[in-house]
Amino acid sequence: MTVAIIIVSVMLAVSAAGAIFRIVRGPSILDRVLAADVLLAIVGGALVVDMVVNRNLNYLALLIAISLIGFIGSVTVARFVTDRR
Protein backbone atom coordinates (compact mmCIF):
# COMPACT_ATOMS: atom_id res chain seq x y z
CA MET A 1 0.00 0.00 0.00
CA THR A 2 2.88 2.36 0.72
CA VAL A 3 4.26 1.97 -2.81
CA ALA A 4 0.84 2.73 -4.32
CA ILE A 5 0.50 5.88 -2.21
CA ILE A 6 3.96 7.06 -3.25
CA ILE A 7 3.20 6.43 -6.93
CA VAL A 8 -0.12 8.27 -6.72
CA SER A 9 1.49 11.18 -4.87
CA VAL A 10 4.22 11.51 -7.50
CA MET A 11 1.63 11.38 -10.29
CA LEU A 12 -0.43 14.08 -8.59
CA ALA A 13 2.65 16.27 -8.11
CA VAL A 14 3.70 15.93 -11.76
CA SER A 15 0.21 16.66 -13.00
CA ALA A 16 -0.06 19.66 -10.67
CA ALA A 17 3.22 20.99 -12.04
CA GLY A 18 1.87 20.56 -15.58
CA ALA A 19 -1.34 22.39 -14.68
CA ILE A 20 0.58 25.25 -13.08
CA PHE A 21 2.79 25.46 -16.16
CA ARG A 22 -0.33 25.71 -18.35
CA ILE A 23 -1.77 28.42 -16.09
CA VAL A 24 1.42 30.47 -16.42
CA ARG A 25 2.08 29.87 -20.13
CA GLY A 26 -1.44 29.39 -21.48
CA PRO A 27 -1.89 31.23 -24.76
CA SER A 28 -5.54 32.04 -24.05
CA ILE A 29 -7.70 32.70 -21.04
CA LEU A 30 -9.67 29.54 -21.78
CA ASP A 31 -6.51 27.44 -21.43
CA ARG A 32 -5.74 29.08 -18.12
CA VAL A 33 -9.24 28.54 -16.75
CA LEU A 34 -9.23 24.91 -17.83
CA ALA A 35 -5.83 24.38 -16.19
CA ALA A 36 -7.13 25.98 -12.99
CA ASP A 37 -10.07 23.57 -13.04
CA VAL A 38 -7.69 20.65 -13.52
CA LEU A 39 -5.56 21.92 -10.63
CA LEU A 40 -8.67 22.05 -8.46
CA ALA A 41 -9.43 18.42 -9.35
CA ILE A 42 -5.83 17.49 -8.49
CA VAL A 43 -6.19 19.15 -5.08
CA GLY A 44 -9.36 17.11 -4.57
CA GLY A 45 -7.47 13.95 -5.47
CA ALA A 46 -4.73 14.85 -3.03
CA LEU A 47 -7.33 15.30 -0.30
CA VAL A 48 -8.72 11.86 -1.08
CA VAL A 49 -5.24 10.33 -0.88
CA ASP A 50 -4.70 12.03 2.48
CA MET A 51 -8.03 10.69 3.75
CA VAL A 52 -7.06 7.17 2.64
CA VAL A 53 -3.64 7.37 4.29
CA ASN A 54 -5.01 8.67 7.59
CA ARG A 55 -8.19 6.54 7.44
CA ASN A 56 -10.55 9.38 8.28
CA LEU A 57 -13.21 11.51 6.64
CA ASN A 58 -12.13 14.89 8.01
CA TYR A 59 -11.85 16.57 4.60
CA LEU A 60 -15.06 15.22 3.08
CA ALA A 61 -16.97 18.52 3.38
CA LEU A 62 -14.02 20.38 1.87
CA LEU A 63 -13.85 17.87 -0.98
CA ILE A 64 -17.54 18.37 -1.74
CA ALA A 65 -17.12 22.15 -1.68
CA ILE A 66 -14.11 21.97 -4.03
CA SER A 67 -16.05 19.75 -6.42
CA LEU A 68 -19.00 22.11 -6.49
CA ILE A 69 -16.81 25.16 -7.02
CA GLY A 70 -14.99 23.45 -9.87
CA PHE A 71 -18.22 22.37 -11.54
CA ILE A 72 -19.89 25.77 -11.24
CA GLY A 73 -16.75 27.51 -12.49
CA SER A 74 -16.46 25.24 -15.52
CA VAL A 75 -20.11 25.68 -16.45
CA THR A 76 -19.84 29.45 -16.07
CA VAL A 77 -16.77 29.65 -18.30
CA ALA A 78 -18.36 27.35 -20.88
CA ARG A 79 -21.46 29.54 -21.04
CA PHE A 80 -19.35 32.69 -21.30
CA VAL A 81 -17.27 31.26 -24.16
CA THR A 82 -20.38 29.97 -25.97
CA ASP A 83 -22.08 33.36 -25.73
CA ARG A 84 -19.04 35.22 -27.07
CA ARG A 85 -18.79 33.10 -30.21
PDB file of C-alpha atoms in Angstrom, residues 12-72:
ATOM      1  CA  LEU A  12      -0.432  14.083  -8.588  1.00  0.00           C
ATOM      2  CA  ALA A  13       2.647  16.265  -8.105  1.00  0.00           C
ATOM      3  CA  VAL A  14       3.704  15.930 -11.756  1.00  0.00           C
ATOM      4  CA  SER A  15       0.212  16.664 -13.003  1.00  0.00           C
ATOM      5  CA  ALA A  16      -0.064  19.661 -10.672  1.00  0.00           C
ATOM      6  CA  ALA A  17       3.219  20.989 -12.042  1.00  0.00           C
ATOM      7  CA  GLY A  18       1.871  20.564 -15.575  1.00  0.00           C
ATOM      8  CA  ALA A  19      -1.335  22.390 -14.683  1.00  0.00           C
ATOM      9  CA  ILE A  20       0.575  25.245 -13.075  1.00  0.00           C
ATOM     10  CA  PHE A  21       2.789  25.457 -16.155  1.00  0.00           C
ATOM     11  CA  ARG A  22      -0.328  25.714 -18.351  1.00  0.00           C
ATOM     12  CA  ILE A  23      -1.772  28.416 -16.090  1.00  0.00           C
ATOM     13  CA  VAL A  24       1.415  30.467 -16.418  1.00  0.00           C
ATOM     14  CA  ARG A  25       2.084  29.871 -20.130  1.00  0.00           C
ATOM     15  CA  GLY A  26      -1.435  29.385 -21.478  1.00  0.00           C
ATOM     16  CA  PRO A  27      -1.894  31.234 -24.756  1.00  0.00           C
ATOM     17  CA  SER A  28      -5.541  32.039 -24.051  1.00  0.00           C
ATOM     18  CA  ILE A  29      -7.699  32.700 -21.043  1.00  0.00           C
ATOM     19  CA  LEU A  30      -9.668  29.541 -21.779  1.00  0.00           C
ATOM     20  CA  ASP A  31      -6.507  27.437 -21.432  1.00  0.00           C
ATOM     21  CA  ARG A  32      -5.740  29.082 -18.115  1.00  0.00           C
ATOM     22  CA  VAL A  33      -9.240  28.540 -16.748  1.00  0.00           C
ATOM     23  CA  LEU A  34      -9.228  24.906 -17.831  1.00  0.00           C
ATOM     24  CA  ALA A  35      -5.832  24.382 -16.186  1.00  0.00           C
ATOM     25  CA  ALA A  36      -7.132  25.980 -12.987  1.00  0.00           C
ATOM     26  CA  ASP A  37     -10.072  23.573 -13.036  1.00  0.00           C
ATOM     27  CA  VAL A  38      -7.686  20.646 -13.516  1.00  0.00           C
ATOM     28  CA  LEU A  39      -5.562  21.924 -10.628  1.00  0.00           C
ATOM     29  CA  LEU A  40      -8.673  22.054  -8.460  1.00  0.00           C
ATOM     30  CA  ALA A  41      -9.427  18.420  -9.349  1.00  0.00           C
ATOM     31  CA  ILE A  42      -5.831  17.487  -8.487  1.00  0.00           C
ATOM     32  CA  VAL A  43      -6.186  19.150  -5.083  1.00  0.00           C
ATOM     33  CA  GLY A  44      -9.363  17.108  -4.569  1.00  0.00           C
ATOM     34  CA  GLY A  45      -7.474  13.952  -5.472  1.00  0.00           C
ATOM     35  CA  ALA A  46      -4.726  14.852  -3.026  1.00  0.00           C
ATOM     36  CA  LEU A  47      -7.329  15.305  -0.301  1.00  0.00           C
ATOM     37  CA  VAL A  48      -8.720  11.858  -1.080  1.00  0.00           C
ATOM     38  CA  VAL A  49      -5.240  10.326  -0.879  1.00  0.00           C
ATOM     39  CA  ASP A  50      -4.703  12.028   2.476  1.00  0.00           C
ATOM     40  CA  MET A  51      -8.027  10.688   3.747  1.00  0.00           C
ATOM     41  CA  VAL A  52      -7.061   7.166   2.643  1.00  0.00           C
ATOM     42  CA  VAL A  53      -3.643   7.373   4.291  1.00  0.00           C
ATOM     43  CA  ASN A  54      -5.009   8.669   7.589  1.00  0.00           C
ATOM     44  CA  ARG A  55      -8.193   6.535   7.445  1.00  0.00           C
ATOM     45  CA  ASN A  56     -10.549   9.376   8.283  1.00  0.00           C
ATOM     46  CA  LEU A  57     -13.210  11.512   6.640  1.00  0.00           C
ATOM     47  CA  ASN A  58     -12.127  14.889   8.008  1.00  0.00           C
ATOM     48  CA  TYR A  59     -11.854  16.567   4.604  1.00  0.00           C
ATOM     49  CA  LEU A  60     -15.065  15.221   3.081  1.00  0.00           C
ATOM     50  CA  ALA A  61     -16.972  18.515   3.376  1.00  0.00           C
ATOM     51  CA  LEU A  62     -14.015  20.381   1.871  1.00  0.00           C
ATOM     52  CA  LEU A  63     -13.853  17.865  -0.981  1.00  0.00           C
ATOM     53  CA  ILE A  64     -17.543  18.373  -1.742  1.00  0.00           C
ATOM     54  CA  ALA A  65     -17.119  22.154  -1.681  1.00  0.00           C
ATOM     55  CA  ILE A  66     -14.107  21.972  -4.032  1.00  0.00           C
ATOM     56  CA  SER A  67     -16.048  19.748  -6.417  1.00  0.00           C
ATOM     57  CA  LEU A  68     -19.002  22.112  -6.491  1.00  0.00           C
ATOM     58  CA  ILE A  69     -16.810  25.162  -7.019  1.00  0.00           C
ATOM     59  CA  GLY A  70     -14.986  23.447  -9.870  1.00  0.00           C
ATOM     60  CA  PHE A  71     -18.224  22.367 -11.537  1.00  0.00           C
ATOM     61  CA  ILE A  72     -19.885  25.766 -11.241  1.00  0.00           C
TER      62      ILE A  72
END
